[in-house]
CSV table of C-alpha atoms in Angstrom, one decimal:
chain,number,residue,atom,x,y,z
A,61,UNK,CA,152.9,44.7,85.6
A,62,UNK,CA,150.1,42.0,84.7
A,63,UNK,CA,149.1,42.1,88.4
A,64,UNK,CA,148.9,45.9,88.2
A,65,UNK,CA,146.9,45.7,85.1
A,66,UNK,CA,144.4,43.6,86.8
A,67,UNK,CA,144.1,45.7,89.8
A,68,UNK,CA,143.8,48.8,87.6
A,69,UNK,CA,141.1,47.0,85.6
A,70,UNK,CA,139.3,45.8,88.7
A,71,UNK,CA,139.1,49.6,90.0
A,72,UNK,CA,137.8,50.9,86.8
A,73,UNK,CA,135.2,48.1,86.5
A,74,UNK,CA,134.2,48.6,90.0
A,75,UNK,CA,133.7,52.4,89.2
A,76,UNK,CA,131.8,51.6,86.2
A,77,UNK,CA,129.3,49.4,88.2
A,78,UNK,CA,128.7,52.0,90.9
A,79,UNK,CA,127.9,54.6,88.3
A,80,UNK,CA,125.6,52.3,86.4
A,81,UNK,CA,123.9,51.4,90.0
A,82,UNK,CA,123.5,55.0,90.7
A,83,UNK,CA,122.0,55.8,87.3
A,84,UNK,CA,119.6,53.0,87.7
A,85,UNK,CA,118.6,54.1,91.2
A,86,UNK,CA,118.1,57.9,90.0
A,87,UNK,CA,116.1,56.7,86.9
A,88,UNK,CA,113.7,54.5,89.1
A,89,UNK,CA,113.2,57.7,91.4
A,90,UNK,CA,112.6,59.8,88.6
A,91,UNK,CA,109.8,62.4,89.2
A,92,UNK,CA,106.8,61.1,87.1
A,93,UNK,CA,103.7,63.3,88.0
A,94,UNK,CA,100.2,62.5,86.5
A,95,UNK,CA,98.9,64.6,83.6
A,96,UNK,CA,96.6,66.4,86.0
A,97,UNK,CA,96.8,66.4,89.9
A,98,UNK,CA,94.5,68.1,92.5
A,99,UNK,CA,96.3,70.3,94.9
A,100,UNK,CA,95.2,71.4,98.4
A,101,UNK,CA,93.4,74.9,98.3
A,102,UNK,CA,94.0,77.6,100.8
A,103,UNK,CA,91.5,79.2,103.2
A,104,UNK,CA,91.3,82.7,101.7
A,105,UNK,CA,89.1,85.3,103.1
A,106,UNK,CA,88.2,87.5,100.1
A,107,UNK,CA,85.7,87.2,97.4
A,108,UNK,CA,85.4,88.8,94.1
A,109,UNK,CA,82.3,90.0,92.1
A,110,UNK,CA,81.8,91.4,88.5
A,111,UNK,CA,82.6,95.0,88.4
A,112,UNK,CA,85.5,94.6,91.0
A,113,UNK,CA,89.0,95.4,90.1
A,114,UNK,CA,92.0,93.2,91.0
A,115,UNK,CA,95.8,93.3,91.0
A,116,UNK,CA,98.0,90.3,89.9
A,117,UNK,CA,101.8,90.0,89.9
A,118,UNK,CA,104.1,87.6,88.1
A,119,UNK,CA,107.8,87.1,89.1
A,120,UNK,CA,110.3,84.6,88.4
A,121,UNK,CA,112.3,84.7,91.8
A,122,UNK,CA,115.2,82.6,90.3
A,123,UNK,CA,115.2,80.5,93.6
A,124,UNK,CA,116.7,83.5,95.2
A,125,UNK,CA,120.1,82.6,93.8
A,126,UNK,CA,120.6,84.5,90.6
A,127,UNK,CA,120.9,88.2,91.8
A,128,UNK,CA,122.7,90.9,90.2
A,129,UNK,CA,126.4,89.8,90.5
A,130,UNK,CA,125.6,86.2,89.8
A,131,UNK,CA,126.1,84.2,86.5
A,132,UNK,CA,124.7,80.6,85.5
A,133,UNK,CA,126.7,78.0,83.6
A,134,UNK,CA,123.7,77.3,81.3
A,135,UNK,CA,123.8,80.9,79.9
A,136,UNK,CA,127.6,81.2,79.3
A,137,UNK,CA,128.5,81.9,82.9
A,138,UNK,CA,130.4,79.6,85.2
A,139,UNK,CA,128.5,79.2,88.5
A,140,UNK,CA,126.1,76.3,89.5
A,141,UNK,CA,124.8,77.9,92.7
A,142,UNK,CA,125.4,81.0,94.8
A,143,UNK,CA,128.4,80.8,97.3
A,144,UNK,CA,126.6,81.4,100.5
A,145,UNK,CA,123.4,80.7,102.4
A,146,UNK,CA,123.5,84.3,103.3
A,147,UNK,CA,123.1,85.7,100.0
A,148,UNK,CA,120.0,83.2,99.2
A,149,UNK,CA,118.7,84.8,102.5
A,150,UNK,CA,119.5,88.3,101.4
A,151,UNK,CA,117.8,87.6,98.1
A,152,UNK,CA,114.7,86.3,99.9
A,153,UNK,CA,114.3,89.3,102.0
A,154,UNK,CA,114.5,91.6,99.1
A,155,UNK,CA,112.2,89.7,97.1
A,156,UNK,CA,109.6,89.6,99.9
A,157,UNK,CA,109.9,93.4,100.1
A,158,UNK,CA,109.2,93.8,96.5
A,159,UNK,CA,106.2,91.5,96.8
A,160,UNK,CA,104.8,93.5,99.7
A,161,UNK,CA,105.3,96.8,98.1
A,162,UNK,CA,103.4,95.8,95.0
A,163,UNK,CA,100.5,95.0,97.4
A,164,UNK,CA,98.9,92.8,94.8
A,165,UNK,CA,95.7,90.6,95.2
A,166,UNK,CA,97.5,87.4,93.5
A,167,UNK,CA,101.2,86.8,93.2
A,168,UNK,CA,102.3,84.0,90.5
A,169,UNK,CA,105.8,83.0,91.5
A,170,UNK,CA,108.1,80.7,89.6
A,171,UNK,CA,111.3,79.0,90.5
A,172,UNK,CA,110.4,78.7,94.1
A,173,UNK,CA,112.7,76.1,95.9
A,174,UNK,CA,111.3,74.2,98.9
A,175,UNK,CA,114.3,71.7,99.4
A,176,UNK,CA,117.2,72.0,96.9
A,177,UNK,CA,121.0,72.1,97.3
A,178,UNK,CA,121.4,75.3,95.2
A,179,UNK,CA,119.3,77.3,97.7
A,180,UNK,CA,120.7,75.7,100.8
A,181,UNK,CA,117.6,73.6,101.6
A,182,UNK,CA,115.8,76.7,102.6
A,183,UNK,CA,112.0,76.3,102.2
A,184,UNK,CA,111.4,79.6,100.1
A,185,UNK,CA,107.5,79.0,99.8
A,186,UNK,CA,107.2,78.9,103.6
A,187,UNK,CA,109.3,82.1,104.0
A,188,UNK,CA,107.2,84.1,101.5
A,189,UNK,CA,104.0,82.8,103.2
A,190,UNK,CA,105.2,84.3,106.3
A,191,UNK,CA,106.3,87.6,104.7
A,192,UNK,CA,103.0,88.1,102.8
A,193,UNK,CA,100.7,86.7,105.5
A,194,UNK,CA,98.7,84.5,103.1
A,195,UNK,CA,99.0,80.6,102.3
A,196,UNK,CA,100.4,79.6,98.9
A,197,UNK,CA,99.4,76.8,96.6
A,198,UNK,CA,102.5,75.0,95.4
A,199,UNK,CA,103.1,72.8,92.2
A,200,UNK,CA,106.4,71.0,91.7
A,201,UNK,CA,108.1,71.2,88.4
A,202,UNK,CA,111.8,70.2,89.1
A,203,UNK,CA,112.2,67.2,91.6
A,204,UNK,CA,115.3,65.2,91.6
A,205,UNK,CA,117.1,63.4,94.6
A,206,UNK,CA,120.4,64.2,92.7
A,207,UNK,CA,121.2,66.1,89.5
A,208,UNK,CA,124.6,64.6,88.3
A,209,UNK,CA,125.9,67.4,86.4
A,210,UNK,CA,127.9,69.8,85.9
A,211,UNK,CA,130.8,69.9,88.3
A,212,UNK,CA,130.4,70.9,91.1
A,213,UNK,CA,126.9,68.9,90.6
A,214,UNK,CA,123.5,70.7,91.0
A,215,UNK,CA,122.5,67.9,93.5
A,216,UNK,CA,119.1,67.6,95.1
A,217,UNK,CA,116.4,69.8,93.6
A,218,UNK,CA,112.8,70.4,94.6
A,219,UNK,CA,111.1,73.4,93.1
A,220,UNK,CA,108.1,74.8,91.6
A,221,UNK,CA,105.4,77.6,91.1
A,222,UNK,CA,103.5,79.1,93.8
A,223,UNK,CA,100.3,81.3,93.5
A,224,UNK,CA,99.7,83.3,96.7
A,225,UNK,CA,96.2,84.9,97.2
A,226,UNK,CA,93.8,85.8,99.9
A,227,UNK,CA,90.9,84.8,97.5
A,228,UNK,CA,88.4,82.0,98.3
A,229,UNK,CA,89.7,79.1,96.0
A,230,UNK,CA,87.4,76.3,95.1
A,231,UNK,CA,89.9,74.1,93.4
A,232,UNK,CA,93.5,74.0,92.2
A,233,UNK,CA,95.3,71.7,89.9
A,234,UNK,CA,98.7,70.9,88.5
A,235,UNK,CA,98.4,70.4,84.7
A,236,UNK,CA,101.5,69.0,82.8
A,237,UNK,CA,102.8,70.4,79.7
A,238,UNK,CA,104.9,68.5,77.1
A,239,UNK,CA,108.5,67.9,78.1
A,240,UNK,CA,111.6,69.2,76.1
A,241,UNK,CA,114.2,67.0,77.5
A,242,UNK,CA,114.8,63.5,79.1
A,243,UNK,CA,116.1,62.8,82.5
A,244,UNK,CA,118.5,63.7,84.0
A,245,UNK,CA,118.2,67.4,82.5
A,246,UNK,CA,114.5,67.5,82.3
A,247,UNK,CA,112.2,69.6,84.2
A,248,UNK,CA,108.4,68.9,84.4
A,249,UNK,CA,106.8,72.0,83.0
A,250,UNK,CA,103.3,72.6,84.0
A,251,UNK,CA,100.4,75.1,84.5
A,252,UNK,CA,99.2,75.9,88.1
A,253,UNK,CA,95.5,76.5,87.9
A,254,UNK,CA,93.5,78.0,90.5
A,255,UNK,CA,89.7,78.6,90.2
A,256,UNK,CA,87.9,81.5,92.2
A,257,UNK,CA,84.2,81.5,92.3
A,258,UNK,CA,82.6,84.9,91.3
A,259,UNK,CA,80.1,86.1,94.0
A,260,UNK,CA,76.5,86.2,92.6
A,261,UNK,CA,77.4,84.2,89.3
A,262,UNK,CA,77.9,80.7,88.3
A,263,UNK,CA,81.2,81.6,86.4
A,264,UNK,CA,84.7,81.5,87.7
A,265,UNK,CA,87.8,83.6,87.7
A,266,UNK,CA,90.5,81.1,86.4
A,267,UNK,CA,94.1,81.9,87.2
A,268,UNK,CA,96.9,80.0,85.2
A,269,UNK,CA,100.5,80.4,86.6
A,270,UNK,CA,103.0,78.9,84.0
A,271,UNK,CA,106.7,78.7,83.3
A,272,UNK,CA,107.6,77.6,79.8
A,273,UNK,CA,110.8,75.9,78.6
A,274,UNK,CA,114.0,78.0,78.0
A,275,UNK,CA,116.6,75.8,76.7
A,276,UNK,CA,114.9,73.8,73.9
A,277,UNK,CA,115.2,74.5,70.2
A,278,UNK,CA,111.6,75.7,69.9
A,279,UNK,CA,109.4,72.6,69.4
A,280,UNK,CA,108.9,72.1,73.0
A,281,UNK,CA,107.6,75.6,73.6
A,282,UNK,CA,105.3,75.3,70.6
A,283,UNK,CA,103.7,72.2,72.0
A,284,UNK,CA,103.4,73.7,75.5
A,285,UNK,CA,101.8,76.6,74.0
A,286,UNK,CA,99.3,74.4,72.2
A,287,UNK,CA,98.3,73.1,75.5
A,288,UNK,CA,98.0,76.4,77.2
A,289,UNK,CA,95.8,77.6,74.1
A,290,UNK,CA,93.6,74.6,74.5
A,291,UNK,CA,92.8,75.4,78.1
A,292,UNK,CA,92.3,79.1,77.4
A,293,UNK,CA,89.6,78.2,74.7
A,294,UNK,CA,87.9,75.7,77.1
A,295,UNK,CA,87.4,78.0,79.9
A,296,UNK,CA,86.5,81.0,77.6
A,297,UNK,CA,83.8,78.8,76.0
A,298,UNK,CA,82.3,78.3,79.6
A,299,UNK,CA,82.0,82.1,80.0
A,300,UNK,CA,84.8,82.2,82.6
A,301,UNK,CA,87.0,85.1,83.2
A,302,UNK,CA,90.7,84.1,82.4
A,303,UNK,CA,94.0,85.4,83.4
A,304,UNK,CA,97.1,83.3,82.5
A,305,UNK,CA,100.6,84.7,83.3
A,306,UNK,CA,104.3,83.8,83.9
A,307,UNK,CA,107.5,83.4,82.3
A,308,UNK,CA,107.1,82.7,78.5
A,309,UNK,CA,110.7,82.2,77.7
A,310,UNK,CA,109.8,84.0,74.5
A,311,UNK,CA,109.4,87.6,73.8
A,312,UNK,CA,106.4,89.4,71.8
A,313,UNK,CA,105.9,90.9,68.6
A,314,UNK,CA,106.7,94.8,68.5
A,315,UNK,CA,108.8,94.2,71.8
A,316,UNK,CA,112.1,95.5,69.9
A,317,UNK,CA,113.0,98.1,72.6
A,318,UNK,CA,116.2,96.0,73.9
A,319,UNK,CA,118.4,94.9,71.0
A,320,UNK,CA,120.1,91.6,70.9
A,321,UNK,CA,124.0,92.4,71.4
A,322,UNK,CA,125.4,88.9,71.3
A,323,UNK,CA,123.4,86.6,68.9
A,324,UNK,CA,125.7,83.7,69.7
A,325,UNK,CA,124.1,83.7,73.2
A,326,UNK,CA,120.5,82.6,74.1
A,327,UNK,CA,118.0,84.5,71.9
A,328,UNK,CA,114.3,84.0,72.6
A,329,UNK,CA,111.8,83.1,70.1
A,330,UNK,CA,108.8,85.3,69.3
A,331,UNK,CA,105.0,84.9,70.1
A,332,UNK,CA,102.2,87.0,68.4
A,333,UNK,CA,98.5,87.5,68.5
A,334,UNK,CA,98.1,84.5,66.1
A,335,UNK,CA,99.5,82.2,69.0
A,336,UNK,CA,96.5,82.8,71.3
A,337,UNK,CA,92.9,82.2,70.9
A,338,UNK,CA,90.3,84.7,69.6
A,339,UNK,CA,88.8,86.8,72.6
A,340,UNK,CA,92.3,87.0,74.3
A,341,UNK,CA,95.0,89.7,74.3
A,342,UNK,CA,98.6,90.0,75.7
A,343,UNK,CA,99.0,92.2,78.7
A,344,UNK,CA,102.6,93.0,78.4
A,345,UNK,CA,104.9,96.1,78.6
A,346,UNK,CA,108.4,97.2,77.6
A,347,UNK,CA,108.9,100.0,79.9
A,348,UNK,CA,111.9,98.0,81.5
A,349,UNK,CA,113.0,94.4,80.5
A,350,UNK,CA,111.8,91.6,82.5
A,351,UNK,CA,114.9,89.3,82.2
A,352,UNK,CA,118.7,89.5,81.7
A,353,UNK,CA,121.1,87.0,80.3
A,354,UNK,CA,123.1,85.2,83.0
A,355,UNK,CA,126.5,85.1,81.0
A,356,UNK,CA,128.0,87.5,83.8
A,357,UNK,CA,127.0,89.8,86.5
A,358,UNK,CA,124.6,92.5,85.7
A,359,UNK,CA,126.5,95.6,84.1
A,360,UNK,CA,123.9,98.1,85.8
A,361,UNK,CA,122.7,99.4,82.5
A,362,UNK,CA,120.0,98.2,80.3
A,363,UNK,CA,121.6,99.6,77.2
A,364,UNK,CA,124.7,97.5,77.3
A,365,UNK,CA,123.4,94.2,78.8
A,366,UNK,CA,121.6,91.4,77.0
A,367,UNK,CA,118.1,91.9,78.2
A,368,UNK,CA,114.4,90.9,77.2
A,369,UNK,CA,110.9,91.1,77.8
A,370,UNK,CA,109.6,87.6,78.5
A,371,UNK,CA,107.1,87.8,81.3
A,372,UNK,CA,103.4,88.9,81.2
A,373,UNK,CA,100.0,87.8,80.9
A,374,UNK,CA,97.3,86.7,78.6
A,375,UNK,CA,93.9,88.1,79.5
A,376,UNK,CA,90.3,87.3,78.4
A,377,UNK,CA,88.2,90.1,76.8
A,378,UNK,CA,85.6,89.9,79.7
A,379,UNK,CA,88.3,91.5,81.7
A,380,UNK,CA,89.2,95.0,81.3
A,381,UNK,CA,93.0,95.8,81.2
A,382,UNK,CA,93.5,99.0,83.4
A,383,UNK,CA,97.3,98.9,83.5
A,384,UNK,CA,100.3,96.6,83.1
A,385,UNK,CA,103.5,97.8,84.1
A,386,UNK,CA,107.2,96.0,84.7
A,387,UNK,CA,108.6,97.0,88.0
A,388,UNK,CA,112.4,98.3,87.8
A,389,UNK,CA,114.3,96.3,90.5
A,390,UNK,CA,117.7,96.6,88.6
A,391,UNK,CA,117.9,92.7,88.9
A,392,UNK,CA,119.0,93.3,92.4
A,393,UNK,CA,117.6,89.7,93.8
A,394,UNK,CA,116.9,87.6,90.8
A,395,UNK,CA,117.6,87.6,86.9
A,396,UNK,CA,113.8,88.6,86.1
A,397,UNK,CA,111.7,91.6,87.1
A,398,UNK,CA,108.1,91.4,88.1
A,399,UNK,CA,105.2,92.3,86.0
A,400,UNK,CA,102.1,94.1,87.7
A,401,UNK,CA,98.5,94.0,86.0
A,402,UNK,CA,95.5,95.7,87.2
A,403,UNK,CA,92.3,94.5,85.6
A,404,UNK,CA,88.5,94.9,86.3
A,405,UNK,CA,85.7,92.1,85.7
A,406,UNK,CA,83.3,93.4,83.1
């Protein structure tokens, strides 16, 4: 018995040591981006002038793994990743079709994987580039060689935001936002900024693609919003035209069209006019919801599903908002629905 106890103790100690070494390695390899990083720009052909109109679309693609029949463990479901690679490919094809049908001048995409276990290591950025016929600017917000939870584990993740456009971009940057969590559960929230010269003017069109934290208790989103607000004010004071858009992971004052059925599940906070700078307004719509809770497959009906309006834009008042509309996709390919905005540069 003593000999058995020694062997068992040795095995347990060995396992503990292996786990400690693994944690040390993953900690050493933790993704630590700079506060501001310059990104490679794309070789767009279009230019823009005052008086011109443009269309911009924002769409959280859910790494093409959160289609209508899927659920997710962090929302009360059980799944970690889709069951087959073919499903991811099917969802990507559907998302690309939606993007092409929208025919937007600029596309803000969030949760685009380039090398992740959960999307079978497909480079989704490259796939959408080919489908749209334009290059994208990528900024990483989730990069980990191995995420060791839950069971089965998430594994390797490399994912981020992409802005697609055929406009001539003079500069692009990845701007870090405050983080809500520590390793290994954290993602590095960010803003992806692209700057487009305005023809015949010394001003710029500044486009900001963002994805705010979903699962914190609220403090993280407030801190992130303060950084966003500061950036908006700085650009507006320069006389630039500014559009910020993406996944707020918060709903908006007055957007009570879709009631909360299950208050024990995830419930978003709210933002209002007081949360953005003077000279800006929200460009949001509630014609259809833009996100669903992933506690189970989509029911096929907005009235008896837990749905929200979480996606949209913030626009400076030197841009005229001509139309904003949420596109009804019935959550066919991801847990979000796209928002399309038409504006004119005054």
